[in-house]
Amino acid sequence: GRASLGAAAAAALVDAERVEAGRLLGELARAGLLDLVRGERYRMHDAVRAYAAARLAADEERAEAAAAHERLIRDYARLADSVIRMVDGKMSTRADRFGGHGFASLDAALRWLDDESSFITAALRHSEGVDQQAVLDLLGALCDFCLLRGDLYRLGEINELTRAVDQGRLNRSVQWRTGIAARQLGELDKSRTTLTSLVDQYKAVRQEAGAAMALLSLGITLHHQGNLPEAAARIREALALQEPEELAGDRAWSLHALGAVERDRGRLPEAVALLERSLALHRVSESVHGEAWAHFQLGQVHVRVGDVGRAEEELLLALGLYGRTRDDRGEAWALTQLGRARVIAGDPGTALERLRDALARHRLAEDARGEAWTLYYLGQALEEDGGIDRAVRELERARTMFSRMRDVYGLAHARYHLGRVTRDQQAARTGNLRNSGFARQLLVDARADFRRIGLAHGEGWACLELAVVDAGNGRVPQALALCGEAAGLFGSYGDRRGEDWARFLRCTLLPYGGVPAGAVEAGAELAALAKGAHGVRGDRLEECVESYGVVLARGVDPAEGWQAWRLGLVPDLRAREVMGVSLPAPS
């Protein structure tokens, strides 16, 4: 090997107890044949290594050398698999084959695997004739560790290694992880192609647990591409295969992935139910990492409904668990969402700090999708902080990244917010909403994207922002029609907040729609809106309803044109970002 070794590896090589192996290593170090690196880890002198290689070639029986190497692989498989099981819990990929791990803590276990990983990779290069199940166990654990640590270069090395060996089970195991790695790098089309092929391979050999995990990973990739209905279908297909009790650990991962999809489809009560089931199963299967992701997804649900306190509580739990598992990528995502929560809370200064920290971490981890979403939220924070020109730049960069990686979901959101902010930037310069052509086209494109991916919340808000542009350009009938469409979209999934904004904007437009009794109708609808107050409406809309009631009472002149924009009676960023959907009470 090319790295240091400890008592565990030495014990496997000489077929002795670990204590005895440690004693022998100490003797060799005192004799000057080994160098003590730190703790109980030693490294051979180059001269000793060369001498040992020559003696091995001249004296040692090939069968004895092969047996020693197999013991080493088996021992590494047992230990490495135990380390990953401490992170991911009792999943089918771990299969509960190994007993006590012998590590004092999760931190000690991960530190051991960090130290040993290069030596393990070297050992795997010479695994001809070794029991293939032991090699598969070791490869799986090492691949999972590479994904956890973001070491995608070494994962590529292992992929090349398994291709050379050309073993079906090994190839499928590593191919699954390379499909996940491609997704992390933002290569979503490559990830989808790899994982689709892998599902077929697992089904062909009737490995249902493997097929289910490949379907889950495919569903997550489809989610990231914005194909939400198909993502949900693939994950539900995985769940159907994971019904047996022995696959409960796998089922927990599928449940929290499905919860994330349903959250982004606007089905928040269903998302919460799925995520709470997932969290309970992760705890039973002792998956620290799974718990982290379930808390992370729950945090995003609470951000979506504007419950910043509960959201930050969940996200900080996730951040702590990611720290325990040394998941730098997870920590970066948690910081991104914590920054987003501060935007919703009206605290852009703290949001900017968190988001810039997250951005640096995503870049270090080469997580293109994490970088793009952080740029997107950074644009929102800058908008709230008054830096509208910088907000436009960051949103434009996010839009470019989403487009490059073919993430339709992210692209739709980036187009929508870039359209809003570009419109406001132009209006701030000219004092009116004229010359909003570019912004309008972005909003039209975003609406088409939202419709294609089946996201009624996004399409509804794109309609309202288009209504603002059209009203500001004298196209009041078109704006009224858009408000009606938006109200229908919000009503389709029970978003009372969005529906109220659509009704309010319609009230501001009616006096200018060319209808003789427009102002009277607007007054009646506004009064009905004021009487129908509810807990998820928000203070700002209440203030806007009250203010416009005063305007109507004073009388409006249709010849003046639509006045709500000039009076500031239009939805802001927080109005759009918070859904008016009630969540079930905590279980």
XYZ file of C-alpha atoms in Angstrom:
587
model
C 0.000 0.000 0.000
C 0.957 3.640 -0.319
C -0.322 4.940 3.023
C 0.114 4.223 6.699
C -1.393 1.200 8.425
C -2.686 0.474 11.888
C -3.242 -2.505 14.151
C -6.487 -3.541 12.411
C -4.822 -3.942 9.013
C -1.771 -5.634 10.529
C -3.996 -8.085 12.434
C -5.742 -9.081 9.215
C -2.468 -9.524 7.328
C -0.781 -11.770 9.922
C -4.032 -13.452 11.052
C -3.590 -12.459 14.711
C -5.533 -10.615 17.391
C -5.467 -6.824 17.214
C -3.626 -6.485 20.540
C -0.908 -8.884 19.373
C -0.631 -7.070 16.044
C -0.269 -3.757 17.863
C 2.515 -5.218 20.028
C 4.378 -6.458 16.926
C 4.047 -3.064 15.230
C 5.498 -1.416 18.309
C 8.482 -3.788 18.298
C 9.136 -3.117 14.602
C 8.989 0.633 15.242
C 11.466 0.367 18.140
C 13.734 -1.660 15.852
C 13.680 1.198 13.336
C 11.868 -0.764 10.615
C 8.658 1.300 10.852
C 8.042 5.012 11.401
C 5.352 6.058 13.880
C 3.062 8.498 12.031
C 0.667 9.301 14.908
C -1.318 7.415 17.502
C -1.214 3.738 16.487
C -0.465 4.309 12.794
C 2.851 3.361 11.192
C 4.536 3.697 7.817
C 7.271 1.514 6.325
C 10.650 2.888 5.277
C 11.011 2.810 1.487
C 14.040 0.524 1.873
C 12.052 -1.928 4.014
C 9.180 -1.816 1.512
C 11.532 -2.646 -1.379
C 13.168 -5.471 0.613
C 9.756 -6.903 1.571
C 8.618 -6.842 -2.072
C 11.774 -8.708 -3.177
C 11.349 -11.347 -0.426
C 7.683 -11.739 -1.305
C 8.529 -12.475 -4.937
C 11.317 -14.889 -4.012
C 10.061 -16.777 -0.945
C 6.357 -16.474 -0.184
C 3.840 -18.978 -1.425
C 1.314 -17.370 -3.787
C -1.549 -19.093 -1.929
C -0.372 -17.664 1.409
C -0.108 -14.149 -0.044
C -3.592 -14.440 -1.588
C -5.020 -15.667 1.741
C -3.451 -12.741 3.593
C -4.824 -10.306 1.025
C -8.307 -11.810 1.316
C -8.177 -11.500 5.112
C -7.213 -7.853 4.657
C -10.125 -7.206 2.250
C -12.588 -8.966 4.569
C -11.377 -7.023 7.595
C -11.521 -3.718 5.760
C -15.010 -4.586 4.477
C -16.214 -5.310 8.016
C -14.775 -2.119 9.454
C -15.600 0.228 6.558
C -19.132 -1.099 6.323
C -19.580 -0.594 10.071
C -18.439 3.025 9.751
C -20.938 3.784 6.978
C -23.658 1.952 8.876
C -23.049 4.339 11.795
C -23.799 7.153 9.325
C -26.586 5.710 7.146
C -28.162 3.144 9.471
C -29.481 -0.343 8.690
C -29.988 -0.132 4.948
C -30.059 -3.007 2.470
C -26.709 -1.843 1.113
C -25.288 -2.631 4.548
C -27.481 -5.760 4.934
C -26.789 -5.986 8.704
C -24.080 -8.561 8.036
C -21.472 -7.208 10.402
C -21.439 -7.170 14.163
C -19.909 -4.679 16.609
C -17.915 -1.915 15.002
C -15.444 -1.426 17.825
C -15.234 2.363 17.402
C -15.560 4.614 20.420
C -17.583 7.252 18.534
C -18.847 8.220 15.093
C -16.103 10.835 14.875
C -13.422 8.212 15.614
C -14.941 5.863 13.033
C -14.964 8.508 10.294
C -11.426 9.589 11.204
C -10.261 5.962 10.852
C -11.859 5.613 7.416
C -10.408 8.972 6.343
C -6.917 7.758 7.323
C -7.369 4.328 5.770
C -9.227 5.138 2.525
C -6.174 5.482 0.256
C -4.736 2.201 1.614
C -8.109 0.509 0.965
C -8.157 1.766 -2.620
C -4.646 0.355 -3.143
C -5.696 -2.995 -1.650
C -8.700 -3.176 -4.008
C -6.428 -2.906 -7.039
C -5.179 -6.431 -6.340
C -8.393 -8.287 -5.468
C -8.255 -11.003 -8.144
C -9.380 -14.322 -6.699
C -10.711 -12.689 -3.499
C -14.270 -13.561 -2.443
C -16.425 -11.227 -4.529
C -18.973 -10.583 -1.770
C -16.192 -9.211 0.446
C -14.955 -7.016 -2.426
C -18.533 -5.831 -3.084
C -19.056 -4.963 0.599
C -15.813 -2.993 0.682
C -16.490 -1.215 -2.611
C -19.964 -0.215 -1.477
C -18.716 1.245 1.790
C -15.843 3.068 0.099
C -18.148 4.490 -2.600
C -20.590 5.734 0.030
C -17.703 7.336 1.911
C -16.520 9.057 -1.297
C -20.014 10.498 -1.798
C -20.194 11.594 1.844
C -16.827 13.343 1.711
C -17.368 14.741 -1.799
C -14.318 12.786 -3.067
C -15.726 12.322 -6.563
C -12.232 11.925 -8.071
C -11.630 8.739 -6.075
C -15.128 7.537 -6.952
C -14.120 7.860 -10.608
C -10.987 5.811 -9.876
C -13.105 3.066 -8.315
C -15.460 3.131 -11.302
C -12.529 2.525 -13.652
C -11.300 -0.248 -11.365
C -14.612 -2.111 -11.435
C -14.848 -1.799 -15.218
C -11.479 -3.512 -15.463
C -12.658 -6.321 -13.180
C -15.919 -6.553 -15.203
C -18.114 -8.127 -12.516
C -21.852 -7.475 -12.886
C -22.640 -6.935 -9.193
C -19.602 -4.723 -8.681
C -20.371 -2.651 -11.760
C -24.001 -2.104 -10.723
C -22.976 -1.123 -7.189
C -20.481 1.475 -8.399
C -22.659 2.627 -11.313
C -25.413 3.531 -8.847
C -23.005 5.777 -6.920
C -21.606 7.368 -10.095
C -25.186 8.239 -11.119
C -25.601 10.014 -7.773
C -22.226 11.745 -8.189
C -23.224 13.027 -11.649
C -26.305 14.589 -10.068
C -24.192 16.286 -7.397
C -21.963 17.739 -10.133
C -25.023 19.157 -11.912
C -24.795 16.659 -14.805
C -28.494 15.835 -14.544
C -28.994 14.319 -18.005
C -26.024 11.998 -17.465
C -27.358 11.046 -14.038
C -30.819 10.270 -15.417
C -29.417 8.134 -18.256
C -27.100 6.190 -15.922
C -29.791 5.514 -13.324
C -32.480 4.593 -15.893
C -30.133 1.975 -17.348
C -29.330 0.733 -13.856
C -33.006 0.226 -12.945
C -33.368 -2.040 -15.987
C -30.231 -3.987 -15.035
C -31.424 -4.629 -11.469
C -34.855 -5.682 -12.703
C -33.273 -8.058 -15.244
C -31.464 -9.951 -12.456
C -34.481 -9.636 -10.095
C -32.641 -7.711 -7.384
C -35.608 -5.801 -5.958
C -33.716 -3.972 -3.205
C -31.168 -2.694 -5.745
C -33.906 -1.786 -8.241
C -35.729 0.183 -5.528
C -32.628 2.174 -4.550
C -31.910 2.911 -8.235
C -35.550 4.029 -8.715
C -35.235 6.290 -5.659
C -32.059 7.884 -7.026
C -33.698 8.287 -10.447
C -36.691 9.949 -8.794
C -34.431 12.434 -7.004
C -32.683 13.288 -10.286
C -36.062 13.793 -12.027
C -37.075 16.031 -9.096
C -33.960 18.124 -9.620
C -34.764 18.396 -13.327
C -38.231 19.713 -12.535
C -40.156 16.642 -13.697
C -42.143 16.452 -10.459
C -44.997 14.083 -11.476
C -42.598 11.480 -12.896
C -40.253 11.911 -9.917
C -43.131 11.119 -7.552
C -44.135 8.106 -9.683
C -40.615 6.624 -9.655
C -40.217 7.087 -5.878
C -43.634 5.551 -5.224
C -42.538 2.619 -7.393
C -39.465 2.276 -5.163
C -41.643 2.385 -2.035
C -43.784 -0.450 -3.366
C -40.645 -2.609 -3.627
C -39.519 -1.575 -0.131
C -42.600 -2.798 1.749
C -40.820 -5.818 3.374
C -39.802 -5.086 6.963
C -36.131 -5.830 6.265
C -36.109 -2.851 3.856
C -37.510 -0.357 6.395
C -34.209 1.534 6.424
C -34.335 1.967 2.633
C -38.010 2.958 2.843
C -37.120 5.838 5.178
C -34.918 7.399 2.466
C -37.655 7.022 -0.167
C -40.237 8.589 2.149
C -38.183 11.721 2.782
C -37.354 12.038 -0.946
C -41.076 11.781 -1.784
C -41.839 14.312 0.949
C -39.465 16.764 -0.758
C -41.177 16.240 -4.135
C -44.676 16.710 -2.699
C -43.506 19.833 -0.872
C -42.319 21.339 -4.148
C -45.638 20.379 -5.774
C -47.357 22.525 -3.123
C -48.844 19.540 -1.247
C -47.517 20.602 2.126
C -49.721 18.587 4.539
C -48.893 15.389 2.623
C -45.194 16.332 2.621
C -45.169 16.779 6.400
C -46.846 13.384 6.938
C -44.278 11.650 4.688
C -41.326 13.386 6.353
C -42.491 12.551 9.876
C -42.875 8.870 8.894
C -39.398 9.016 7.367
C -37.886 10.560 10.500
C -39.376 7.847 12.718
C -37.968 5.086 10.477
C -34.543 6.740 10.300
C -34.406 6.739 14.101
C -35.347 3.059 14.258
C -32.681 2.174 11.672
C -30.115 4.374 13.523
C -29.404 6.519 10.459
C -27.779 9.769 11.583
C -27.449 10.908 7.981
C -31.050 10.044 7.123
C -32.284 12.008 10.129
C -30.253 14.995 8.944
C -31.906 14.989 5.506
C -35.412 14.495 6.963
C -34.940 17.476 9.318
C -33.539 19.470 6.379
C -36.610 18.764 4.228
C -38.966 19.549 7.135
C -37.163 22.847 7.637
C -37.923 23.791 4.039
C -41.636 23.015 4.530
C -41.762 25.417 7.484
C -39.883 28.093 5.505
C -42.528 27.675 2.787
C -45.355 28.577 5.201
C -43.406 31.407 6.833
C -42.850 29.687 10.205
C -39.238 30.845 10.449
C -38.740 29.817 14.095
C -39.757 26.197 13.472
C -37.833 26.162 10.177
C -34.601 27.302 11.809
C -35.069 24.761 14.599
C -35.284 21.924 12.036
C -32.440 23.271 9.895
C -30.113 23.712 12.887
C -30.837 20.109 13.907
C -29.901 19.066 10.366
C -26.741 21.197 10.455
C -25.595 19.538 13.687
C -26.233 16.034 12.316
C -24.380 16.833 9.072
C -21.476 18.002 11.216
C -21.463 14.694 13.119
C -21.261 12.748 9.842
C -18.698 15.151 8.328
C -21.044 15.836 5.408
C -19.677 19.143 4.102
C -22.203 19.157 1.257
C -25.126 18.749 3.662
C -23.807 21.538 5.881
C -23.631 23.862 2.869
C -27.252 23.100 1.938
C -28.420 23.674 5.526
C -26.687 27.068 5.548
C -28.346 27.942 2.227
C -31.787 27.249 3.673
C -30.955 29.053 6.927
C -30.061 32.067 4.796
C -33.359 31.731 2.921
C -35.213 31.624 6.253
C -33.614 34.939 7.255
C -34.800 36.488 3.959
C -38.370 35.458 4.829
C -37.888 36.842 8.358
C -36.958 40.252 6.925
C -33.336 40.033 8.099
C -31.320 40.362 4.857
C -28.045 41.217 6.623
C -27.813 37.848 8.408
C -29.150 36.133 5.295
C -26.295 37.527 3.191
C -23.688 36.274 5.696
C -25.126 32.754 5.724
C -25.585 32.592 1.968
C -22.053 33.783 1.182
C -20.662 31.184 3.585
C -22.837 28.513 1.931
C -21.764 29.633 -1.552
C -18.082 29.163 -0.705
C -18.802 25.695 0.706
C -20.832 24.596 -2.336
C -17.993 25.660 -4.625
C -15.470 23.768 -2.505
C -17.667 20.650 -2.749
C -18.140 21.205 -6.524
C -21.908 21.104 -5.980
C -23.171 23.053 -8.994
C -26.831 22.748 -8.063
C -26.153 23.941 -4.503
C -24.229 26.904 -5.910
C -27.069 27.820 -8.300
C -29.765 27.757 -5.603
C -27.571 29.753 -3.225
C -27.052 32.414 -5.918
C -30.838 32.478 -6.382
C -31.473 33.109 -2.661
C -28.567 35.565 -2.588
C -30.426 37.538 -5.272
C -33.506 37.603 -3.041
C -31.470 38.738 -0.019
C -29.848 41.532 -2.048
C -33.267 42.641 -3.288
C -34.529 42.841 0.296
C -31.335 44.687 1.299
C -31.912 47.339 -1.366
C -29.152 46.200 -3.741
C -31.399 45.683 -6.748
C -28.616 45.927 -9.377
C -26.551 43.264 -7.590
C -29.704 41.172 -7.141
C -30.216 41.177 -10.915
C -26.609 40.020 -11.461
C -26.859 37.115 -8.994
C -30.242 35.982 -10.347
C -28.862 36.109 -13.888
C -25.935 33.905 -12.830
C -28.352 31.455 -11.183
C -30.497 31.399 -14.331
C -27.448 30.595 -16.468
C -26.370 27.747 -14.179
C -29.854 26.202 -14.044
C -30.104 26.411 -17.821
C -26.692 24.781 -18.296
C -27.533 21.820 -16.034
C -31.051 21.435 -17.515
C -32.770 22.027 -14.165
C -36.217 23.173 -15.349
C -37.519 23.631 -11.798
C -34.652 25.948 -10.833
C -34.769 27.714 -14.200
C -38.480 28.495 -13.788
C -37.877 30.071 -10.369
C -34.833 32.032 -11.563
C -36.741 33.377 -14.594
C -39.683 34.356 -12.413
C -37.662 36.297 -9.838
C -35.352 37.802 -12.440
C -38.461 39.039 -14.272
C -39.840 40.614 -11.074
C -36.562 42.292 -10.128
C -35.735 43.462 -13.670
C -39.194 45.032 -13.918
C -38.705 46.824 -10.585
C -35.186 47.927 -11.569
C -36.489 49.506 -14.775
C -39.460 51.083 -12.996
C -37.162 52.637 -10.367
C -35.252 54.366 -13.180
C -38.242 55.614 -15.170
C -40.934 56.005 -12.515
C -43.405 53.758 -14.364
C -43.901 50.238 -15.680
C -43.410 51.113 -19.344
C -40.598 49.395 -21.244
C -41.015 46.163 -19.257
C -40.774 43.981 -22.364
C -37.753 41.924 -21.275
C -39.166 41.400 -17.795
C -42.521 40.377 -19.260
C -40.890 37.796 -21.530
C -39.043 36.277 -18.560
C -42.346 36.012 -16.668
C -44.092 34.466 -19.691
C -41.283 31.880 -19.987
C -41.431 31.189 -16.246
C -45.198 30.677 -16.429
C -44.755 28.166 -19.266
C -42.064 26.334 -17.247
C -44.263 26.197 -14.139
C -47.196 24.878 -16.174
C -45.002 22.210 -17.787
C -43.763 20.936 -14.425
C -47.224 21.103 -12.853
C -46.454 23.728 -10.193
C -49.669 25.684 -9.653
C -48.082 27.917 -6.980
C -45.389 29.153 -9.364
C -47.766 29.593 -12.289
C -50.257 31.490 -10.124
C -47.637 33.992 -9.018
C -46.266 34.363 -12.563
C -49.828 35.293 -13.604
C -50.062 37.947 -10.875
C -46.698 39.515 -11.755
C -47.724 39.551 -15.428
C -50.984 41.220 -14.371
C -48.949 43.967 -12.672
C -46.936 44.527 -15.887
C -50.029 44.552 -18.091
C -51.930 46.886 -15.747
C -48.973 49.274 -15.669
C -48.994 49.339 -19.452
C -52.717 50.084 -19.797
C -53.805 46.508 -20.641
C -56.380 46.271 -17.853
C -58.693 43.609 -19.411
C -55.711 41.275 -19.887
C -54.595 41.949 -16.305
C -58.091 41.147 -14.986
C -58.091 37.856 -16.897
C -54.689 36.960 -15.429
C -55.949 37.653 -11.890
C -58.852 35.300 -12.507
C -56.517 32.569 -13.762
C -54.217 33.061 -10.758
C -57.133 32.775 -8.302
C -58.136 29.461 -9.905
C -54.577 28.119 -9.686
C -54.211 29.070 -6.017
C -57.600 27.569 -5.225
C -56.586 24.264 -6.879
C -54.296 23.400 -3.954
C -55.876 25.501 -1.187
C -53.487 28.478 -1.022
C -55.734 31.075 0.610
C -52.942 33.664 0.799
C -52.250 33.607 -2.946
C -55.982 33.576 -3.716
C -56.507 36.680 -1.545
C -53.745 38.555 -3.386
C -55.359 37.658 -6.720
C -58.737 38.915 -5.471
C -57.164 42.105 -4.104
C -55.346 42.957 -7.349
C -58.613 42.380 -9.207
C -60.254 44.960 -6.894
C -57.563 47.526 -7.761
C -58.130 46.897 -11.493
C -61.945 46.917 -11.689
C -62.389 50.734 -11.664
C -60.156 50.947 -14.775
C -61.593 48.029 -16.752
C -64.094 50.055 -18.783
C -67.100 48.758 -16.798
C -69.480 51.584 -15.725
C -70.015 50.167 -12.247
C -66.398 49.017 -11.856
C -65.687 51.099 -8.753
C -68.889 49.900 -7.079
C -68.060 46.266 -7.855
C -64.510 46.797 -6.558
C -65.873 48.232 -3.303
C -68.199 45.264 -2.781
C -65.441 42.721 -3.477
C -63.001 44.605 -1.257
C -65.518 44.609 1.608
C -66.032 40.861 1.208
C -62.265 40.369 1.217
C -61.896 42.428 4.402
C -64.585 40.386 6.180
C -62.954 37.074 5.202
C -59.732 37.606 7.142
C -57.881 34.439 8.219
C -54.664 33.414 9.961
C -52.544 32.694 6.869
C -53.292 35.949 5.011
C -50.438 38.051 6.395
C -50.294 41.595 7.812
C -49.217 43.290 4.592
C -52.282 42.260 2.631
C -54.496 43.390 5.495
C -52.813 46.814 5.321
C -53.220 46.947 1.532
C -56.946 46.095 1.784
C -57.438 48.852 4.363
C -55.435 51.409 2.349
C -57.255 50.714 -0.910
C -60.585 50.975 0.905
C -59.638 54.580 1.754
C -58.692 55.228 -1.903
C -62.049 53.915 -3.130
C -63.934 55.934 -0.513
C -62.312 59.134 -1.826
C -63.276 58.235 -5.374
C -61.128 57.191 -8.337
C -60.803 58.744 -11.788
C -60.504 56.063 -14.509
C -58.701 58.582 -16.705
C -55.754 58.610 -14.275
C -54.981 54.981 -15.004
C -54.181 52.165 -12.595
C -52.730 53.563 -9.334
C -51.924 50.512 -7.167
C -48.293 50.308 -8.352
C -47.615 53.973 -7.575
C -49.240 53.562 -4.144
C -47.181 50.459 -3.315
C -50.274 48.229 -3.109
C -48.770 45.236 -4.924
C -47.304 41.947 -3.599
C -43.689 41.941 -2.434
C -41.118 39.113 -2.269
C -42.409 37.696 1.029
C -45.999 37.647 -0.285
C -44.936 35.214 -2.981
C -42.497 33.139 -0.947
C -44.930 32.239 1.847
C -47.740 29.811 1.018
C -51.138 30.228 2.646
C -51.540 26.518 3.392
C -52.190 25.239 6.928
C -49.996 22.403 8.167
C -51.185 19.588 10.438
C -50.429 19.989 14.147
C -47.067 18.445 15.213
C -47.427 14.765 16.075
